[in-house]
Structure formats: structure tokens, C-alpha cells
Amino acid sequence: MRILVNNIKSTNSTLLVRQLKRIKSFPVEVWGTDRALAGFIASSNFVDRYFQAPSIDNEEEYLQFINELSVKDKIDYLFVSTDKEVRFLDHYKDKITLPFDNCPTDTIRLFQDKLEASMAIEKLGISVPTIFDSLFGKEKVIFRKKQSVSSQGIYIADLSKASYIENHFQKDWFAQKYETGTTYVVDVFADRNGDPKLILPRKSFEKQMGSSFRCQIVKHEKIIQICKQIYSKYLIPGLSNVEFIENDGGIFFIEINLRIVGSASQGMIASFNYIEQYLDHFVNGAKLESLEYYMNCVAWGSIVSRYYDEVLFDANPL
């Protein structure tokens, strides 16, 4: 099975490459692309074959590139790993020649607009941080860009103390009450019909640049039930994740990402390499086990840390 992963310098794609290479039950070749020349990014050395790709912002050129790669080298499946790729594949789904799986167009449009997503989730009876139409009399607020990634597109202001705040009173931004508390990132693995087979909440202890670096795998029944409610409504297939904040006021929905995140490695360490089950199901058509079965494969209560270090090697060792 020949799998294509694009933008392999990203943490999302690097995780995919690593987990794909660990599959033992059937043969997998991992092919990767990125804008850099081979060797200029470390992950180009992790794949079986690497290709320099045009920017996805040059849509027609990028479309031609992946289609030619698909036809010439017989790619079996494209693994979606970034928000840009989610939007690109949805826009050109009728012109792309290689197999991939993505959410329905309406679902993509909804959850890539954080304001529309928050209002839709609130209609389900799920709490979201209060959305402000006016900031008169408010104290600490968070401005959020409607379309943004990770911690980008966020500005926090304490209106009761600040003598100056940045101008985010623009149509592509909105304001909410700034909720503090415990952050939970929930990895969800669902079948091609959007029926969840694994719902794995991770309680964040430490975050850097919007990503979790230390967490505990927690069987939080209330959050699991909220996820079941969301996924029964929107039927999101494949790999995705949901973020919540919990405090004395309740559990607040923050956002859904319609693709895997790099920190999902923490959940896989405490459970299993469900990338293998994903491929076997989406590519080979294998039947998945029940949600209860996979939930019993998790080491609940585990604490997992991600550690990064830079190592310098002498280019001319003695």
C-alpha cells in the first residue's frame, strides 16, 4: 500500500509518517512531499520517497502535481493532515485522481468558521464561552479570528485594566468571554460513516505555542458524552479532535479540527496505533470493532510527556 503525506515538515504530518512506518500487519510505503529540497527538512529522510512540491497556495500547479504523482506512481491513498489541505481537497474533489477521505462540504465550512461553529454547537445545548455583541461593561475577553489555526488568531485583553488594546473590531474576528480552567483535547477516530470508534480525552498540563506537551489520558464521561452528541449530529469521518475548557461554570466547547494533530501521539502512546485500523478500514474496507472494544484498549490515567531536544553533530568527526 502506497500512502502519500504532504507538508511533512508539520508536526501533524510527521506524526502520520512515524505511525505509518510502524504498521506491521500489511506492507506500507510512505511517500512525502513538501516545498523544500530533499534533505533541507529532517522529515524528508523519514519517508520511503520524497518529492519537492509547489506551494498549495498555487492551487492549479499543486493540483497538477499531485494528480501526476498519483497517475505516474500509483498512489493508493492520500492522508489529509492540514487545514489548508482539507479546504483544497474539498474544493477540487471532482478533479483529484487519487483516493482520499474528507468531511462533507457543509461540515468543513461550518467548523472552519469558529464563530459559526460555536453558535451551531450552542444550539445543541452544549456550552460555549459567551459570544459578545458589545464589550460595554465587560472585563477579560478573547478576540478570535474566525478562520485560524492552533494559537494563531487569538488576542486576549483585560478591558478593566488595559489602557490600550489592539484593534480586532473587524468582520473576520469575534469576541468571547475569556474562560480559564482545565483544557481537554479529545482525539476522535470514527469510521467512514462518522460513527466514533475511539473517543480519547487528554487533560493538558503544559502547552507551548498552542500544543499540548504534557497530559493525562482521562476517561471523562461527561466530555465523552458531549462528543457523542456532536458526532451524532455532524457524522465526522476519520481522524479529528475537539477542544474543551472545564471550570466551575461547566464544560465549554472551544473548537473542532477536522484532521489529526501532532499531539495525538500522546493518546497513541497510551492506547494503540489506530492509524493502522484507519488505513485497514478506509483503504482495505476492513470492518472496525465497536467503540467499547477500542475504549478498553486505552491505559486510562496515564501521564504522557513529549520531549524535544536539539542535537548537534560534528560534520567532520575525527
JSON list of N, CA, C and O in Angstrom, two decimals, residues 256-314:
[
{"chain": "A", "resi": 256, "resn": "ILE", "atom": "N", "xyz": [-13.36, 22.45, 16.91]},
{"chain": "A", "resi": 256, "resn": "ILE", "atom": "CA", "xyz": [-13.10, 21.14, 16.32]},
{"chain": "A", "resi": 256, "resn": "ILE", "atom": "C", "xyz": [-12.10, 21.31, 15.19]},
{"chain": "A", "resi": 256, "resn": "ILE", "atom": "O", "xyz": [-12.23, 22.23, 14.37]},
{"chain": "A", "resi": 257, "resn": "ASN", "atom": "N", "xyz": [-11.10, 20.44, 15.13]},
{"chain": "A", "resi": 257, "resn": "ASN", "atom": "CA", "xyz": [-10.18, 20.37, 13.99]},
{"chain": "A", "resi": 257, "resn": "ASN", "atom": "C", "xyz": [-10.51, 19.13, 13.19]},
{"chain": "A", "resi": 257, "resn": "ASN", "atom": "O", "xyz": [-10.54, 18.02, 13.74]},
{"chain": "A", "resi": 258, "resn": "LEU", "atom": "N", "xyz": [-10.72, 19.29, 11.89]},
{"chain": "A", "resi": 258, "resn": "LEU", "atom": "CA", "xyz": [-11.16, 18.18, 11.04]},
{"chain": "A", "resi": 258, "resn": "LEU", "atom": "C", "xyz": [-9.98, 17.42, 10.45]},
{"chain": "A", "resi": 258, "resn": "LEU", "atom": "O", "xyz": [-10.00, 17.01, 9.29]},
{"chain": "A", "resi": 259, "resn": "ARG", "atom": "N", "xyz": [-8.96, 17.22, 11.25]},
{"chain": "A", "resi": 259, "resn": "ARG", "atom": "CA", "xyz": [-7.77, 16.46, 10.84]},
{"chain": "A", "resi": 259, "resn": "ARG", "atom": "C", "xyz": [-7.00, 16.09, 12.10]},
{"chain": "A", "resi": 259, "resn": "ARG", "atom": "O", "xyz": [-7.31, 16.56, 13.19]},
{"chain": "A", "resi": 260, "resn": "ILE", "atom": "N", "xyz": [-6.01, 15.25, 11.93]},
{"chain": "A", "resi": 260, "resn": "ILE", "atom": "CA", "xyz": [-5.20, 14.83, 13.07]},
{"chain": "A", "resi": 260, "resn": "ILE", "atom": "C", "xyz": [-4.33, 15.99, 13.55]},
{"chain": "A", "resi": 260, "resn": "ILE", "atom": "O", "xyz": [-4.05, 16.92, 12.79]},
{"chain": "A", "resi": 261, "resn": "VAL", "atom": "N", "xyz": [-3.94, 15.94, 14.82]},
{"chain": "A", "resi": 261, "resn": "VAL", "atom": "CA", "xyz": [-3.00, 16.93, 15.36]},
{"chain": "A", "resi": 261, "resn": "VAL", "atom": "C", "xyz": [-1.75, 16.20, 15.84]},
{"chain": "A", "resi": 261, "resn": "VAL", "atom": "O", "xyz": [-1.79, 15.02, 16.21]},
{"chain": "A", "resi": 262, "resn": "GLY", "atom": "N", "xyz": [-0.63, 16.91, 15.86]},
{"chain": "A", "resi": 262, "resn": "GLY", "atom": "CA", "xyz": [0.63, 16.29, 16.25]},
{"chain": "A", "resi": 262, "resn": "GLY", "atom": "C", "xyz": [0.62, 15.74, 17.66]},
{"chain": "A", "resi": 262, "resn": "GLY", "atom": "O", "xyz": [1.23, 14.70, 17.96]},
{"chain": "A", "resi": 263, "resn": "SER", "atom": "N", "xyz": [-0.13, 16.39, 18.58]},
{"chain": "A", "resi": 263, "resn": "SER", "atom": "CA", "xyz": [-0.17, 15.94, 19.97]},
{"chain": "A", "resi": 263, "resn": "SER", "atom": "C", "xyz": [-0.98, 14.66, 20.14]},
{"chain": "A", "resi": 263, "resn": "SER", "atom": "O", "xyz": [-1.00, 14.09, 21.24]},
{"chain": "A", "resi": 264, "resn": "ALA", "atom": "N", "xyz": [-1.64, 14.18, 19.07]},
{"chain": "A", "resi": 264, "resn": "ALA", "atom": "CA", "xyz": [-2.37, 12.91, 19.16]},
{"chain": "A", "resi": 264, "resn": "ALA", "atom": "C", "xyz": [-1.43, 11.75, 19.46]},
{"chain": "A", "resi": 264, "resn": "ALA", "atom": "O", "xyz": [-1.87, 10.68, 19.90]},
{"chain": "A", "resi": 265, "resn": "SER", "atom": "N", "xyz": [-0.13, 11.96, 19.26]},
{"chain": "A", "resi": 265, "resn": "SER", "atom": "CA", "xyz": [0.85, 10.92, 19.60]},
{"chain": "A", "resi": 265, "resn": "SER", "atom": "C", "xyz": [0.75, 10.54, 21.07]},
{"chain": "A", "resi": 265, "resn": "SER", "atom": "O", "xyz": [1.00, 9.39, 21.44]},
{"chain": "A", "resi": 266, "resn": "GLN", "atom": "N", "xyz": [0.38, 11.50, 21.92]},
{"chain": "A", "resi": 266, "resn": "GLN", "atom": "CA", "xyz": [0.27, 11.22, 23.35]},
{"chain": "A", "resi": 266, "resn": "GLN", "atom": "C", "xyz": [-0.80, 10.16, 23.61]},
{"chain": "A", "resi": 266, "resn": "GLN", "atom": "O", "xyz": [-0.62, 9.25, 24.42]},
{"chain": "A", "resi": 267, "resn": "GLY", "atom": "N", "xyz": [-1.94, 10.29, 22.93]},
{"chain": "A", "resi": 267, "resn": "GLY", "atom": "CA", "xyz": [-3.00, 9.32, 23.08]},
{"chain": "A", "resi": 267, "resn": "GLY", "atom": "C", "xyz": [-2.64, 7.96, 22.52]},
{"chain": "A", "resi": 267, "resn": "GLY", "atom": "O", "xyz": [-3.01, 6.92, 23.07]},
{"chain": "A", "resi": 268, "resn": "MET", "atom": "N", "xyz": [-1.89, 7.95, 21.42]},
{"chain": "A", "resi": 268, "resn": "MET", "atom": "CA", "xyz": [-1.49, 6.68, 20.82]},
{"chain": "A", "resi": 268, "resn": "MET", "atom": "C", "xyz": [-0.51, 5.93, 21.72]},
{"chain": "A", "resi": 268, "resn": "MET", "atom": "O", "xyz": [-0.54, 4.70, 21.79]},
{"chain": "A", "resi": 269, "resn": "ILE", "atom": "N", "xyz": [0.36, 6.66, 22.40]},
{"chain": "A", "resi": 269, "resn": "ILE", "atom": "CA", "xyz": [1.29, 6.03, 23.33]},
{"chain": "A", "resi": 269, "resn": "ILE", "atom": "C", "xyz": [0.53, 5.30, 24.43]},
{"chain": "A", "resi": 269, "resn": "ILE", "atom": "O", "xyz": [0.92, 4.21, 24.87]},
{"chain": "A", "resi": 270, "resn": "ALA", "atom": "N", "xyz": [-0.58, 5.90, 24.88]},
{"chain": "A", "resi": 270, "resn": "ALA", "atom": "CA", "xyz": [-1.36, 5.32, 25.97]},
{"chain": "A", "resi": 270, "resn": "ALA", "atom": "C", "xyz": [-2.46, 4.38, 25.48]},
{"chain": "A", "resi": 270, "resn": "ALA", "atom": "O", "xyz": [-3.24, 3.88, 26.29]},
{"chain": "A", "resi": 271, "resn": "SER", "atom": "N", "xyz": [-2.53, 4.15, 24.17]},
{"chain": "A", "resi": 271, "resn": "SER", "atom": "CA", "xyz": [-3.55, 3.24, 23.65]},
{"chain": "A", "resi": 271, "resn": "SER", "atom": "C", "xyz": [-2.94, 2.32, 22.59]},
{"chain": "A", "resi": 271, "resn": "SER", "atom": "O", "xyz": [-2.30, 1.33, 22.93]},
{"chain": "A", "resi": 272, "resn": "PHE", "atom": "N", "xyz": [-3.09, 2.66, 21.32]},
{"chain": "A", "resi": 272, "resn": "PHE", "atom": "CA", "xyz": [-2.57, 1.83, 20.25]},
{"chain": "A", "resi": 272, "resn": "PHE", "atom": "C", "xyz": [-2.44, 2.68, 18.98]},
{"chain": "A", "resi": 272, "resn": "PHE", "atom": "O", "xyz": [-2.96, 3.80, 18.91]},
{"chain": "A", "resi": 273, "resn": "ASN", "atom": "N", "xyz": [-1.74, 2.16, 18.00]},
{"chain": "A", "resi": 273, "resn": "ASN", "atom": "CA", "xyz": [-1.52, 2.88, 16.76]},
{"chain": "A", "resi": 273, "resn": "ASN", "atom": "C", "xyz": [-2.75, 2.74, 15.86]},
{"chain": "A", "resi": 273, "resn": "ASN", "atom": "O", "xyz": [-2.78, 1.92, 14.94]},
{"chain": "A", "resi": 274, "resn": "TYR", "atom": "N", "xyz": [-3.78, 3.56, 16.13]},
{"chain": "A", "resi": 274, "resn": "TYR", "atom": "CA", "xyz": [-5.02, 3.41, 15.38]},
{"chain": "A", "resi": 274, "resn": "TYR", "atom": "C", "xyz": [-4.92, 3.91, 13.94]},
{"chain": "A", "resi": 274, "resn": "TYR", "atom": "O", "xyz": [-5.88, 3.78, 13.17]},
{"chain": "A", "resi": 275, "resn": "ILE", "atom": "N", "xyz": [-3.76, 4.44, 13.54]},
{"chain": "A", "resi": 275, "resn": "ILE", "atom": "CA", "xyz": [-3.54, 4.73, 12.12]},
{"chain": "A", "resi": 275, "resn": "ILE", "atom": "C", "xyz": [-3.62, 3.43, 11.31]},
{"chain": "A", "resi": 275, "resn": "ILE", "atom": "O", "xyz": [-4.08, 3.43, 10.17]},
{"chain": "A", "resi": 276, "resn": "GLU", "atom": "N", "xyz": [-3.20, 2.34, 11.92]},
{"chain": "A", "resi": 276, "resn": "GLU", "atom": "CA", "xyz": [-3.27, 1.03, 11.26]},
{"chain": "A", "resi": 276, "resn": "GLU", "atom": "C", "xyz": [-4.73, 0.63, 11.01]},
{"chain": "A", "resi": 276, "resn": "GLU", "atom": "O", "xyz": [-5.09, 0.20, 9.91]},
{"chain": "A", "resi": 277, "resn": "GLN", "atom": "N", "xyz": [-5.58, 0.77, 12.02]},
{"chain": "A", "resi": 277, "resn": "GLN", "atom": "CA", "xyz": [-7.00, 0.44, 11.86]},
{"chain": "A", "resi": 277, "resn": "GLN", "atom": "C", "xyz": [-7.68, 1.40, 10.88]},
{"chain": "A", "resi": 277, "resn": "GLN", "atom": "O", "xyz": [-8.55, 0.99, 10.10]},
{"chain": "A", "resi": 278, "resn": "TYR", "atom": "N", "xyz": [-7.25, 2.67, 10.92]},
{"chain": "A", "resi": 278, "resn": "TYR", "atom": "CA", "xyz": [-7.80, 3.66, 9.98]},
{"chain": "A", "resi": 278, "resn": "TYR", "atom": "C", "xyz": [-7.56, 3.21, 8.55]},
{"chain": "A", "resi": 278, "resn": "TYR", "atom": "O", "xyz": [-8.50, 3.16, 7.73]},
{"chain": "A", "resi": 279, "resn": "LEU", "atom": "N", "xyz": [-6.30, 2.90, 8.21]},
{"chain": "A", "resi": 279, "resn": "LEU", "atom": "CA", "xyz": [-5.98, 2.51, 6.83]},
{"chain": "A", "resi": 279, "resn": "LEU", "atom": "C", "xyz": [-6.67, 1.22, 6.43]},
{"chain": "A", "resi": 279, "resn": "LEU", "atom": "O", "xyz": [-7.17, 1.09, 5.31]},
{"chain": "A", "resi": 280, "resn": "ASP", "atom": "N", "xyz": [-6.67, 0.26, 7.34]},
{"chain": "A", "resi": 280, "resn": "ASP", "atom": "CA", "xyz": [-7.29, -1.02, 7.03]},
{"chain": "A", "resi": 280, "resn": "ASP", "atom": "C", "xyz": [-8.78, -0.84, 6.72]},
{"chain": "A", "resi": 280, "resn": "ASP", "atom": "O", "xyz": [-9.34, -1.53, 5.85]},
{"chain": "A", "resi": 281, "resn": "HIS", "atom": "N", "xyz": [-9.40, 0.11, 7.41]},
{"chain": "A", "resi": 281, "resn": "HIS", "atom": "CA", "xyz": [-10.83, 0.38, 7.19]},
{"chain": "A", "resi": 281, "resn": "HIS", "atom": "C", "xyz": [-11.07, 1.23, 5.95]},
{"chain": "A", "resi": 281, "resn": "HIS", "atom": "O", "xyz": [-11.84, 0.86, 5.06]},
{"chain": "A", "resi": 282, "resn": "PHE", "atom": "N", "xyz": [-10.39, 2.38, 5.85]},
{"chain": "A", "resi": 282, "resn": "PHE", "atom": "CA", "xyz": [-10.67, 3.33, 4.77]},
{"chain": "A", "resi": 282, "resn": "PHE", "atom": "C", "xyz": [-10.11, 2.88, 3.43]},
{"chain": "A", "resi": 282, "resn": "PHE", "atom": "O", "xyz": [-10.66, 3.25, 2.38]},
{"chain": "A", "resi": 283, "resn": "VAL", "atom": "N", "xyz": [-9.03, 2.12, 3.42]},
{"chain": "A", "resi": 283, "resn": "VAL", "atom": "CA", "xyz": [-8.42, 1.69, 2.16]},
{"chain": "A", "resi": 283, "resn": "VAL", "atom": "C", "xyz": [-8.77, 0.24, 1.83]},
{"chain": "A", "resi": 283, "resn": "VAL", "atom": "O", "xyz": [-9.19, -0.07, 0.71]},
{"chain": "A", "resi": 284, "resn": "ASN", "atom": "N", "xyz": [-8.66, -0.65, 2.81]},
{"chain": "A", "resi": 284, "resn": "ASN", "atom": "CA", "xyz": [-8.91, -2.07, 2.55]},
{"chain": "A", "resi": 284, "resn": "ASN", "atom": "C", "xyz": [-10.35, -2.49, 2.76]},
{"chain": "A", "resi": 284, "resn": "ASN", "atom": "O", "xyz": [-10.74, -3.61, 2.41]},
{"chain": "A", "resi": 285, "resn": "GLY", "atom": "N", "xyz": [-11.14, -1.58, 3.39]},
{"chain": "A", "resi": 285, "resn": "GLY", "atom": "CA", "xyz": [-12.54, -1.90, 3.61]},
{"chain": "A", "resi": 285, "resn": "GLY", "atom": "C", "xyz": [-12.81, -2.80, 4.79]},
{"chain": "A", "resi": 285, "resn": "GLY", "atom": "O", "xyz": [-13.90, -3.38, 4.92]},
{"chain": "A", "resi": 286, "resn": "ALA", "atom": "N", "xyz": [-11.83, -2.96, 5.68]},
{"chain": "A", "resi": 286, "resn": "ALA", "atom": "CA", "xyz": [-11.99, -3.84, 6.84]},
{"chain": "A", "resi": 286, "resn": "ALA", "atom": "C", "xyz": [-13.03, -3.27, 7.81]},
{"chain": "A", "resi": 286, "resn": "ALA", "atom": "O", "xyz": [-13.19, -2.06, 7.94]},
{"chain": "A", "resi": 287, "resn": "LYS", "atom": "N", "xyz": [-13.72, -4.16, 8.49]},
{"chain": "A", "resi": 287, "resn": "LYS", "atom": "CA", "xyz": [-14.71, -3.75, 9.47]},
{"chain": "A", "resi": 287, "resn": "LYS", "atom": "C", "xyz": [-14.02, -3.41, 10.78]},
{"chain": "A", "resi": 287, "resn": "LYS", "atom": "O", "xyz": [-13.12, -4.12, 11.23]},
{"chain": "A", "resi": 288, "resn": "LEU", "atom": "N", "xyz": [-14.45, -2.33, 11.42]},
{"chain": "A", "resi": 288, "resn": "LEU", "atom": "CA", "xyz": [-13.89, -1.91, 12.69]},
{"chain": "A", "resi": 288, "resn": "LEU", "atom": "C", "xyz": [-14.66, -2.54, 13.86]},
{"chain": "A", "resi": 288, "resn": "LEU", "atom": "O", "xyz": [-15.84, -2.89, 13.72]},
{"chain": "A", "resi": 289, "resn": "GLU", "atom": "N", "xyz": [-13.98, -2.64, 14.99]},
{"chain": "A", "resi": 289, "resn": "GLU", "atom": "CA", "xyz": [-14.64, -3.11, 16.21]},
{"chain": "A", "resi": 289, "resn": "GLU", "atom": "C", "xyz": [-15.51, -1.99, 16.78]},
{"chain": "A", "resi": 289, "resn": "GLU", "atom": "O", "xyz": [-15.55, -0.87, 16.26]},
{"chain": "A", "resi": 290, "resn": "SER", "atom": "N", "xyz": [-16.18, -2.24, 17.88]},
{"chain": "A", "resi": 290, "resn": "SER", "atom": "CA", "xyz": [-17.08, -1.27, 18.49]},
{"chain": "A", "resi": 290, "resn": "SER", "atom": "C", "xyz": [-16.31, -0.21, 19.26]},
{"chain": "A", "resi": 290, "resn": "SER", "atom": "O", "xyz": [-15.12, -0.38, 19.57]},
{"chain": "A", "resi": 291, "resn": "LEU", "atom": "N", "xyz": [-17.00, 0.87, 19.60]},
{"chain": "A", "resi": 291, "resn": "LEU", "atom": "CA", "xyz": [-16.42, 1.91, 20.45]},
{"chain": "A", "resi": 291, "resn": "LEU", "atom": "C", "xyz": [-15.97, 1.32, 21.78]},
{"chain": "A", "resi": 291, "resn": "LEU", "atom": "O", "xyz": [-14.88, 1.62, 22.27]},
{"chain": "A", "resi": 292, "resn": "GLU", "atom": "N", "xyz": [-16.80, 0.47, 22.37]},
{"chain": "A", "resi": 292, "resn": "GLU", "atom": "CA", "xyz": [-16.48, -0.12, 23.67]},
{"chain": "A", "resi": 292, "resn": "GLU", "atom": "C", "xyz": [-15.20, -0.95, 23.58]},
{"chain": "A", "resi": 292, "resn": "GLU", "atom": "O", "xyz": [-14.37, -0.93, 24.50]},
{"chain": "A", "resi": 293, "resn": "TYR", "atom": "N", "xyz": [-15.03, -1.66, 22.49]},
{"chain": "A", "resi": 293, "resn": "TYR", "atom": "CA", "xyz": [-13.84, -2.51, 22.32]},
{"chain": "A", "resi": 293, "resn": "TYR", "atom": "C", "xyz": [-12.58, -1.66, 22.34]},
{"chain": "A", "resi": 293, "resn": "TYR", "atom": "O", "xyz": [-11.62, -1.95, 23.07]},
{"chain": "A", "resi": 294, "resn": "TYR", "atom": "N", "xyz": [-12.55, -0.59, 21.52]},
{"chain": "A", "resi": 294, "resn": "TYR", "atom": "CA", "xyz": [-11.35, 0.23, 21.43]},
{"chain": "A", "resi": 294, "resn": "TYR", "atom": "C", "xyz": [-11.12, 1.06, 22.70]},
{"chain": "A", "resi": 294, "resn": "TYR", "atom": "O", "xyz": [-9.98, 1.32, 23.08]},
{"chain": "A", "resi": 295, "resn": "MET", "atom": "N", "xyz": [-12.21, 1.46, 23.37]},
{"chain": "A", "resi": 295, "resn": "MET", "atom": "CA", "xyz": [-12.04, 2.21, 24.62]},
{"chain": "A", "resi": 295, "resn": "MET", "atom": "C", "xyz": [-11.39, 1.35, 25.70]},
{"chain": "A", "resi": 295, "resn": "MET", "atom": "O", "xyz": [-10.72, 1.86, 26.60]},
{"chain": "A", "resi": 296, "resn": "ASN", "atom": "N", "xyz": [-11.55, 0.05, 25.61]},
{"chain": "A", "resi": 296, "resn": "ASN", "atom": "CA", "xyz": [-10.91, -0.86, 26.56]},
{"chain": "A", "resi": 296, "resn": "ASN", "atom": "C", "xyz": [-9.43, -1.10, 26.25]},
{"chain": "A", "resi": 296, "resn": "ASN", "atom": "O", "xyz": [-8.74, -1.79, 27.00]},
{"chain": "A", "resi": 297, "resn": "CYS", "atom": "N", "xyz": [-8.95, -0.52, 25.13]},
{"chain": "A", "resi": 297, "resn": "CYS", "atom": "CA", "xyz": [-7.54, -0.66, 24.76]},
{"chain": "A", "resi": 297, "resn": "CYS", "atom": "C", "xyz": [-6.70, 0.53, 25.22]},
{"chain": "A", "resi": 297, "resn": "CYS", "atom": "O", "xyz": [-5.54, 0.66, 24.85]},
{"chain": "A", "resi": 298, "resn": "VAL", "atom": "N", "xyz": [-7.30, 1.40, 26.04]},
{"chain": "A", "resi": 298, "resn": "VAL", "atom": "CA", "xyz": [-6.64, 2.63, 26.50]},
{"chain": "A", "resi": 298, "resn": "VAL", "atom": "C", "xyz": [-6.14, 2.45, 27.93]},
{"chain": "A", "resi": 298, "resn": "VAL", "atom": "O", "xyz": [-6.86, 1.94, 28.78]},
{"chain": "A", "resi": 299, "resn": "ALA", "atom": "N", "xyz": [-4.93, 2.89, 28.19]},
{"chain": "A", "resi": 299, "resn": "ALA", "atom": "CA", "xyz": [-4.39, 2.90, 29.57]},
{"chain": "A", "resi": 299, "resn": "ALA", "atom": "C", "xyz": [-4.83, 4.19, 30.24]},
{"chain": "A", "resi": 299, "resn": "ALA", "atom": "O", "xyz": [-4.07, 5.17, 30.34]},
{"chain": "A", "resi": 300, "resn": "TRP", "atom": "N", "xyz": [-6.08, 4.20, 30.70]},
{"chain": "A", "resi": 300, "resn": "TRP", "atom": "CA", "xyz": [-6.65, 5.41, 31.31]},
{"chain": "A", "resi": 300, "resn": "TRP", "atom": "C", "xyz": [-5.86, 5.82, 32.56]},
{"chain": "A", "resi": 300, "resn": "TRP", "atom": "O", "xyz": [-5.44, 4.97, 33.33]},
{"chain": "A", "resi": 301, "resn": "GLY", "atom": "N", "xyz": [-5.67, 7.11, 32.71]},
{"chain": "A", "resi": 301, "resn": "GLY", "atom": "CA", "xyz": [-4.92, 7.64, 33.84]},
{"chain": "A", "resi": 301, "resn": "GLY", "atom": "C", "xyz": [-3.45, 7.86, 33.56]},
{"chain": "A", "resi": 301, "resn": "GLY", "atom": "O", "xyz": [-2.74, 8.45, 34.37]},
{"chain": "A", "resi": 302, "resn": "SER", "atom": "N", "xyz": [-2.98, 7.39, 32.39]},
{"chain": "A", "resi": 302, "resn": "SER", "atom": "CA", "xyz": [-1.56, 7.56, 32.05]},
{"chain": "A", "resi": 302, "resn": "SER", "atom": "C", "xyz": [-1.21, 9.03, 31.89]},
{"chain": "A", "resi": 302, "resn": "SER", "atom": "O", "xyz": [-2.01, 9.83, 31.39]},
{"chain": "A", "resi": 303, "resn": "ILE", "atom": "N", "xyz": [-0.01, 9.38, 32.30]},
{"chain": "A", "resi": 303, "resn": "ILE", "atom": "CA", "xyz": [0.54, 10.73, 32.07]},
{"chain": "A", "resi": 303, "resn": "ILE", "atom": "C", "xyz": [1.62, 10.61, 31.01]},
{"chain": "A", "resi": 303, "resn": "ILE", "atom": "O", "xyz": [2.53, 9.79, 31.13]},
{"chain": "A", "resi": 304, "resn": "VAL", "atom": "N", "xyz": [1.50, 11.42, 29.97]},
{"chain": "A", "resi": 304, "resn": "VAL", "atom": "CA", "xyz": [2.40, 11.34, 28.82]},
{"chain": "A", "resi": 304, "resn": "VAL", "atom": "C", "xyz": [3.01, 12.71, 28.55]},
{"chain": "A", "resi": 304, "resn": "VAL", "atom": "O", "xyz": [2.31, 13.72, 28.56]},
{"chain": "A", "resi": 305, "resn": "SER", "atom": "N", "xyz": [4.32, 12.75, 28.33]},
{"chain": "A", "resi": 305, "resn": "SER", "atom": "CA", "xyz": [5.02, 13.99, 28.00]},
{"chain": "A", "resi": 305, "resn": "SER", "atom": "C", "xyz": [5.70, 13.85, 26.65]},
{"chain": "A", "resi": 305, "resn": "SER", "atom": "O", "xyz": [6.17, 12.76, 26.30]},
{"chain": "A", "resi": 306, "resn": "ARG", "atom": "N", "xyz": [5.75, 14.94, 25.91]},
{"chain": "A", "resi": 306, "resn": "ARG", "atom": "CA", "xyz": [6.54, 14.99, 24.68]},
{"chain": "A", "resi": 306, "resn": "ARG", "atom": "C", "xyz": [7.81, 15.77, 25.00]},
{"chain": "A", "resi": 306, "resn": "ARG", "atom": "O", "xyz": [7.76, 16.84, 25.61]},
{"chain": "A", "resi": 307, "resn": "TYR", "atom": "N", "xyz": [8.94, 15.23, 24.58]},
{"chain": "A", "resi": 307, "resn": "TYR", "atom": "CA", "xyz": [10.23, 15.84, 24.89]},
{"chain": "A", "resi": 307, "resn": "TYR", "atom": "C", "xyz": [10.96, 16.14, 23.59]},
{"chain": "A", "resi": 307, "resn": "TYR", "atom": "O", "xyz": [11.05, 15.30, 22.70]},
{"chain": "A", "resi": 308, "resn": "TYR", "atom": "N", "xyz": [11.47, 17.36, 23.47]},
{"chain": "A", "resi": 308, "resn": "TYR", "atom": "CA", "xyz": [12.21, 17.76, 22.28]},
{"chain": "A", "resi": 308, "resn": "TYR", "atom": "C", "xyz": [13.59, 18.27, 22.70]},
{"chain": "A", "resi": 308, "resn": "TYR", "atom": "O", "xyz": [13.74, 18.95, 23.70]},
{"chain": "A", "resi": 309, "resn": "ASP", "atom": "N", "xyz": [14.58, 17.92, 21.91]},
{"chain": "A", "resi": 309, "resn": "ASP", "atom": "CA", "xyz": [15.94, 18.39, 22.18]},
{"chain": "A", "resi": 309, "resn": "ASP", "atom": "C", "xyz": [16.65, 18.58, 20.85]},
{"chain": "A", "resi": 309, "resn": "ASP", "atom": "O", "xyz": [16.35, 17.91, 19.86]},
{"chain": "A", "resi": 310, "resn": "GLU", "atom": "N", "xyz": [17.55, 19.51, 20.81]},
{"chain": "A", "resi": 310, "resn": "GLU", "atom": "CA", "xyz": [18.37, 19.73, 19.62]},
{"chain": "A", "resi": 310, "resn": "GLU", "atom": "C", "xyz": [19.73, 19.09, 19.84]},
{"chain": "A", "resi": 310, "resn": "GLU", "atom": "O", "xyz": [20.37, 19.31, 20.88]},
{"chain": "A", "resi": 311, "resn": "VAL", "atom": "N", "xyz": [20.15, 18.30, 18.88]},
{"chain": "A", "resi": 311, "resn": "VAL", "atom": "CA", "xyz": [21.43, 17.62, 18.98]},
{"chain": "A", "resi": 311, "resn": "VAL", "atom": "C", "xyz": [22.30, 18.04, 17.81]},
{"chain": "A", "resi": 311, "resn": "VAL", "atom": "O", "xyz": [21.89, 17.98, 16.64]},
{"chain": "A", "resi": 312, "resn": "LEU", "atom": "N", "xyz": [23.52, 18.50, 18.09]},
{"chain": "A", "resi": 312, "resn": "LEU", "atom": "CA", "xyz": [24.45, 18.93, 17.05]},
{"chain": "A", "resi": 312, "resn": "LEU", "atom": "C", "xyz": [25.51, 17.87, 16.85]},
{"chain": "A", "resi": 312, "resn": "LEU", "atom": "O", "xyz": [26.12, 17.39, 17.81]},
{"chain": "A", "resi": 313, "resn": "PHE", "atom": "N", "xyz": [25.73, 17.50, 15.59]},
{"chain": "A", "resi": 313, "resn": "PHE", "atom": "CA", "xyz": [26.75, 16.52, 15.26]},
{"chain": "A", "resi": 313, "resn": "PHE", "atom": "C", "xyz": [27.90, 17.20, 14.54]},
{"chain": "A", "resi": 313, "resn": "PHE", "atom": "O", "xyz": [27.67, 18.10, 13.71]},
{"chain": "A", "resi": 314, "resn": "ASP", "atom": "N", "xyz": [29.11, 16.78, 14.84]},
{"chain": "A", "resi": 314, "resn": "ASP", "atom": "CA", "xyz": [30.29, 17.30, 14.16]},
{"chain": "A", "resi": 314, "resn": "ASP", "atom": "C", "xyz": [30.28, 16.81, 12.71]},
{"chain": "A", "resi": 314, "resn": "ASP", "atom": "O", "xyz": [30.21, 15.60, 12.45]}
]
